[in-house]
mmCIF file of C-alpha atoms and ligand atoms in Angstrom:
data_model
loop_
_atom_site.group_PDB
_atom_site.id
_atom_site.type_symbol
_atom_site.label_atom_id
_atom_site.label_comp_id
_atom_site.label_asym_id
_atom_site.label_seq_id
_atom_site.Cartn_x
_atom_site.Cartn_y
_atom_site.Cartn_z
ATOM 1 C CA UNK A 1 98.585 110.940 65.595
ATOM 2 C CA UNK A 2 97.708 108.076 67.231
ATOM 3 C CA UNK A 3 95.634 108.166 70.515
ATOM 4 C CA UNK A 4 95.130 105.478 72.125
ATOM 5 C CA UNK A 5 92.663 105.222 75.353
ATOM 6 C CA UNK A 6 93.390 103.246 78.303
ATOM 7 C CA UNK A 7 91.265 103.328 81.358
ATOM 8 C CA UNK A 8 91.936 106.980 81.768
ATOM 9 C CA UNK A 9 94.754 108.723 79.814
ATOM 10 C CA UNK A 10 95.199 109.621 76.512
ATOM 11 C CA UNK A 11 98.753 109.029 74.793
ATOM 12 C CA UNK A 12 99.413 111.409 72.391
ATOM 13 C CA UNK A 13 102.906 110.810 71.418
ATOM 14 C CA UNK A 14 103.152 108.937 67.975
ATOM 15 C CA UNK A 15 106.113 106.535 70.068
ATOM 16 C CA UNK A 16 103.057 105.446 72.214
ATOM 17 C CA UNK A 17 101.055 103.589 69.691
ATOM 18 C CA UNK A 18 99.130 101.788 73.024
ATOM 19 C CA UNK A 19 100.749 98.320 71.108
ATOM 20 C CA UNK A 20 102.262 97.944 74.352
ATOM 21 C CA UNK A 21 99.725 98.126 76.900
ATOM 22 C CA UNK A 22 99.186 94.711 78.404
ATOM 23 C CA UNK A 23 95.763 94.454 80.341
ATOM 24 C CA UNK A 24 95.339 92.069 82.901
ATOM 25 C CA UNK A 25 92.546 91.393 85.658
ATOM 26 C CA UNK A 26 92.491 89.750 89.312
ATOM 27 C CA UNK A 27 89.257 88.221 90.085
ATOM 28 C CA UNK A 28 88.442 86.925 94.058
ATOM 29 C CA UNK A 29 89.685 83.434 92.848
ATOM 30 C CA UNK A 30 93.305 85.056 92.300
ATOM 31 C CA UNK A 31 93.618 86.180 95.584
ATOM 32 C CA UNK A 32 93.409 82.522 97.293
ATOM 33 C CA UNK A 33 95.118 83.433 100.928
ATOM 34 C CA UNK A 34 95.437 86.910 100.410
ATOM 35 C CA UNK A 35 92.727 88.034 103.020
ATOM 36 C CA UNK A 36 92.674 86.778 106.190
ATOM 37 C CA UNK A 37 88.654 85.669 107.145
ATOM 38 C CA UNK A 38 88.585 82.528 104.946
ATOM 39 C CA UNK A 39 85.296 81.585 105.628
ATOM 40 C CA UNK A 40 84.166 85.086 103.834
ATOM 41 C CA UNK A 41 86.258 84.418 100.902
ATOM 42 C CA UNK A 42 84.969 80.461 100.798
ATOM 43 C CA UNK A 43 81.286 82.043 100.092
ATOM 44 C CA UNK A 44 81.677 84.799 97.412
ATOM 45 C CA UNK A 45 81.735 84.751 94.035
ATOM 46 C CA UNK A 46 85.423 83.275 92.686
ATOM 47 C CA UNK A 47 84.964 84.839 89.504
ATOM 48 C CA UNK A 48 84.011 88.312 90.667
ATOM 49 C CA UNK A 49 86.599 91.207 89.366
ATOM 50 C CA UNK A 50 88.922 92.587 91.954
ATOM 51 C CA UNK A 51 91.265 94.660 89.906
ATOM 52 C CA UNK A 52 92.311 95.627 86.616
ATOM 53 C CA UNK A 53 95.302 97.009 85.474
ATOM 54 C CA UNK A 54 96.708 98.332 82.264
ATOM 55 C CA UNK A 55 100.661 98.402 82.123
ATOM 56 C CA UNK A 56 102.518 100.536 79.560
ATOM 57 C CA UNK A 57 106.061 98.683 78.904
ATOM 58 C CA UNK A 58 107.800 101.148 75.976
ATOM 59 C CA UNK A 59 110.610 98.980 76.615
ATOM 60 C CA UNK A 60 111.214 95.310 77.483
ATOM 61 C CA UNK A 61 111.382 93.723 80.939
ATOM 62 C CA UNK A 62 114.713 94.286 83.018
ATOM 63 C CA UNK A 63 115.536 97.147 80.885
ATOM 64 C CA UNK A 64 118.163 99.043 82.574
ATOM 65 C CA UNK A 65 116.811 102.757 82.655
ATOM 66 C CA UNK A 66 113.455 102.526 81.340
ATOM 67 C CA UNK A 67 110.457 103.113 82.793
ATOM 68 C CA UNK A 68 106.781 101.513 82.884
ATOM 69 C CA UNK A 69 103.517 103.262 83.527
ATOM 70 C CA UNK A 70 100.483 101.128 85.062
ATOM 71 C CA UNK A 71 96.871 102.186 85.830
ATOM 72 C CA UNK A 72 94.993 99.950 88.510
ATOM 73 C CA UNK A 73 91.198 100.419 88.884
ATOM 74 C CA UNK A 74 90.350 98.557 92.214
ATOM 75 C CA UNK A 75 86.646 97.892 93.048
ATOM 76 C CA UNK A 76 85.124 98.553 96.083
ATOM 77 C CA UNK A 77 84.124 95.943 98.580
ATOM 78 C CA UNK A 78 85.188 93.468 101.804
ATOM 79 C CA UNK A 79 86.006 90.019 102.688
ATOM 80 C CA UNK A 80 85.020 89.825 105.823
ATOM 81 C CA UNK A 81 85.914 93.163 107.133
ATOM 82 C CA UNK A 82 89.180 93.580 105.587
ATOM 83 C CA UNK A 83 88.744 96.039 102.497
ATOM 84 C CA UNK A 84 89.635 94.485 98.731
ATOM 85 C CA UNK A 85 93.166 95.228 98.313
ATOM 86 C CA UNK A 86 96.023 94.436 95.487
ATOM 87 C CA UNK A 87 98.032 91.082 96.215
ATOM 88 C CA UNK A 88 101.135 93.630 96.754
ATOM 89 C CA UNK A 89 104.929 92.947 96.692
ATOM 90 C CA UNK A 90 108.403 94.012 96.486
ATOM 91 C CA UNK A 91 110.512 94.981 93.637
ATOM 92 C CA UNK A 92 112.773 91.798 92.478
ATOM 93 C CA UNK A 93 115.700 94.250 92.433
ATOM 94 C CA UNK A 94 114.970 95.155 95.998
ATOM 95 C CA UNK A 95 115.901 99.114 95.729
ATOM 96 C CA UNK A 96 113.984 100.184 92.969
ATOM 97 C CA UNK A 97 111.428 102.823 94.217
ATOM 98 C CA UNK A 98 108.131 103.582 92.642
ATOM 99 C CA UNK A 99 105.583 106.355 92.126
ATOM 100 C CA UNK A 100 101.676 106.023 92.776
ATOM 101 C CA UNK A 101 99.369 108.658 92.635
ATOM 102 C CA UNK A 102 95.952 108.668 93.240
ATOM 103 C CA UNK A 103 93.240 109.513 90.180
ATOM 104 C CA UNK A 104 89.784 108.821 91.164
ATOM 105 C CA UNK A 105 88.069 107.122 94.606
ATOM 106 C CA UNK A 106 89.502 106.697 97.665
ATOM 107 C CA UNK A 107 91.583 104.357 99.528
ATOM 108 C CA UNK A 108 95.111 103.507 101.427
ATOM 109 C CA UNK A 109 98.283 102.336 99.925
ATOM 110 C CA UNK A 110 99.560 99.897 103.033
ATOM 111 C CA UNK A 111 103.121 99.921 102.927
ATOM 112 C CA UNK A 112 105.988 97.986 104.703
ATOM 113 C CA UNK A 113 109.462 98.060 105.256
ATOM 114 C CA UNK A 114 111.889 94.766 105.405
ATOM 115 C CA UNK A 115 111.767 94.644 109.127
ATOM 116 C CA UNK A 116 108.075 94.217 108.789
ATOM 117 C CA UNK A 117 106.768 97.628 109.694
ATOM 118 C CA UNK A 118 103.765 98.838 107.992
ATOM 119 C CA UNK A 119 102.084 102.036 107.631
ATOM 120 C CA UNK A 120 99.499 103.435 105.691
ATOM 121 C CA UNK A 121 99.173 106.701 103.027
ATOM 122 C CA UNK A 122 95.534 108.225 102.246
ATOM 123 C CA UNK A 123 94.856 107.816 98.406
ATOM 124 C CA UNK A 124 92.749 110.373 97.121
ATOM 125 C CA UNK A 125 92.257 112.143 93.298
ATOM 126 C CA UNK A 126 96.067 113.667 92.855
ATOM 127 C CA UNK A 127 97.594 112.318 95.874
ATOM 128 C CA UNK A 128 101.154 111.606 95.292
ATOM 129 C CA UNK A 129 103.015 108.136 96.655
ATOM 130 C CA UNK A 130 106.987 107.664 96.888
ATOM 131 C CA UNK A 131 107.554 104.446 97.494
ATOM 132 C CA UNK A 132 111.356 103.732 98.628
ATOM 133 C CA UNK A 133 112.776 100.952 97.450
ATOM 134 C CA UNK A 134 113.024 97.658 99.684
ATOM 135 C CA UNK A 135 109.043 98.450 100.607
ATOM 136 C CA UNK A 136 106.484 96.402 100.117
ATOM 137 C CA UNK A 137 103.140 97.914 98.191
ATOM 138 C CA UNK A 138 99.366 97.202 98.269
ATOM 139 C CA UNK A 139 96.272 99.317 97.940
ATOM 140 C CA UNK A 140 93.385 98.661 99.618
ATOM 141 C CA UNK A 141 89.893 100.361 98.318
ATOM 142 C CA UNK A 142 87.846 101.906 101.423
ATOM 143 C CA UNK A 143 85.603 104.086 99.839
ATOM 144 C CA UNK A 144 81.926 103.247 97.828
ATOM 145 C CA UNK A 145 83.036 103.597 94.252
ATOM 146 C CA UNK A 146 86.340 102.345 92.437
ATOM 147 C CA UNK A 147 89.804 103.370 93.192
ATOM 148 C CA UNK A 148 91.714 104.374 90.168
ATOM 149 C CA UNK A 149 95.508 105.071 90.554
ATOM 150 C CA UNK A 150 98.395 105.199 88.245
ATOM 151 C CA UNK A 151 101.587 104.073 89.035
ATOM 152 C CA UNK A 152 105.184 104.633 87.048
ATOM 153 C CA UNK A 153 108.587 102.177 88.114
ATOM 154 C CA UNK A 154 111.962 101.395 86.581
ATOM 155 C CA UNK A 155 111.514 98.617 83.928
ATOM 156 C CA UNK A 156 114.178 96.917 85.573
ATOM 157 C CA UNK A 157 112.207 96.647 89.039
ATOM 158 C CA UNK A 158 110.231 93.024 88.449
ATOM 159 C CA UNK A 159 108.461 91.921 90.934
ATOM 160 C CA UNK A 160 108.510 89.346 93.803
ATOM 161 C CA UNK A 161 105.345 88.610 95.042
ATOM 162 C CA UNK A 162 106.330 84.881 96.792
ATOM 163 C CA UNK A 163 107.867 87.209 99.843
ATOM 164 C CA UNK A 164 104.184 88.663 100.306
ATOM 165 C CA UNK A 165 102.474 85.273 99.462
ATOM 166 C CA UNK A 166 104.456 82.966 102.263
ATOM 167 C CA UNK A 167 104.801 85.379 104.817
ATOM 168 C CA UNK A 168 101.860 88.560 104.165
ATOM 169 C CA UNK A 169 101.546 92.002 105.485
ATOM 170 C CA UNK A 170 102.518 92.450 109.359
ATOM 171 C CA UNK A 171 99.475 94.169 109.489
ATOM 172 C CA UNK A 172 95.468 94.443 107.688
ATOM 173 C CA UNK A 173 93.721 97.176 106.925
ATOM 174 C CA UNK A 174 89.906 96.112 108.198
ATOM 175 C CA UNK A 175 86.960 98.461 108.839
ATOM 176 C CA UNK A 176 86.424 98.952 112.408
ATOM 177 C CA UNK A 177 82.779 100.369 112.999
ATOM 178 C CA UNK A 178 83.081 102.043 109.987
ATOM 179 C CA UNK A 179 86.952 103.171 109.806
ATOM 180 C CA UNK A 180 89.228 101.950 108.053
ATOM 181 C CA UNK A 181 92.318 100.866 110.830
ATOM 182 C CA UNK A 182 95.675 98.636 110.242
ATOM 183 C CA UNK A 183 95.209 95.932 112.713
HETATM 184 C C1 LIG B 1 103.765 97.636 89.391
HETATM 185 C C2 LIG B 1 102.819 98.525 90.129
HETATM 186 C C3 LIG B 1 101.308 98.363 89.885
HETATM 187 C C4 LIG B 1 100.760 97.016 90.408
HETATM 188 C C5 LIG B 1 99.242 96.955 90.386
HETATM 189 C C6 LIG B 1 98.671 95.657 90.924
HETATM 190 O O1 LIG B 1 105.071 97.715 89.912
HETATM 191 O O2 LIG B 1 103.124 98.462 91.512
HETATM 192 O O3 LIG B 1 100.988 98.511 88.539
HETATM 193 O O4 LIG B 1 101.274 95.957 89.673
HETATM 194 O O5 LIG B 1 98.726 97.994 91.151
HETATM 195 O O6 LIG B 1 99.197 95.330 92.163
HETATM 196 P P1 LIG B 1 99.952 93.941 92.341
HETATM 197 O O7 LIG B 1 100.553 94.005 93.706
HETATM 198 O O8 LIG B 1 98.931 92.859 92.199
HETATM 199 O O9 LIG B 1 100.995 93.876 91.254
HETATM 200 ZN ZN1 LIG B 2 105.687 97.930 92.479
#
């Protein structure tokens, strides 16, 4: 049998060879506009690693019924005071929900609805995530060490990140003497 090791899981199943696992990374450079204190982000390191993640796609993109598997390992750290966070976004086809559940570290996933209101879930080792379709997603790292979470979505969700690039997150999470608070 095949086993194949990404970040964290083991697939066992001979259909999951791993041949499919695309790996990608977001370094501070990526993120251009994502956080809001600019003059933070102008002095650090571009090339510094935000995120990784590791997608499983069994099937192609915009398969109807299907289903993708993703682990994201976010590092700790700031810009400014806001916490480092994923770009987020919305699904393409706007009602396809999502699961997220929390492996290792600790953190928020920052969520918000199409009329813009956002709210926040505590991330922690086995927390469990619904995400509803027509929500936006990010996860922001508060804790000391790195966040790992897994996520799973219909392979015929996509992804449209413009809507989060032109017009953001109605609201930040930033630390606040020490605690983490959506502003
Ligand atoms: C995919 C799923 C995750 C994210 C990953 C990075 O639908 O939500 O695998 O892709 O956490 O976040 P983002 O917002 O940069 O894609
Ligand atoms: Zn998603």
């Amino acid at each position: 049998t095949n086993k194949v090791f990404i970040p964290e899981v083991f697939f066992t199943n001979d259909c999951l060879t791993g041949e499919d696992v695309v790996k990608s990374t977001r370094v501070l450079g990526d993120l251009d506009g994502v956080f809001q204190d600019k003059e933070a982000y102008g002095k650090m390191n571009k090339e510094q690693a935000v995120y990784h993640v590791s997608s499983y796609l069994p099937v192609l993109e915009n398969t109807p019924g299907g289903l993708f598997m993703g682990i994201t390992t976010l590092y700790p750290g700031k810009v400014g005071q806001e916490y480092f966070m994923t770009k987020g976004h919305f699904h393409s086809n706007s009602d396809r929900a999502e699961f997220y559940w929390g492996v290792e570290g600790e953190g928020f996933l920052i969520l918000m609805d199409e009329r813009r209101n956002v709210w926040a879930e505590r991330m922690f080792p086995g927390s469990l995530h619904y995400i509803p379709g027509k929500v936006a997603h990010r996860v922001a790292n508060t804790g000391y060490q790195k966040l790992v979470f897994s996520a799973c979505w219909p392979s015929d969700a996509g992804h449209d990140y413009a809507t989060i690039a032109d017009a953001g997150f109605a609201r930040r999470l930033v630390d606040v003497n020490g605690v983490p608070t959506l502003v």
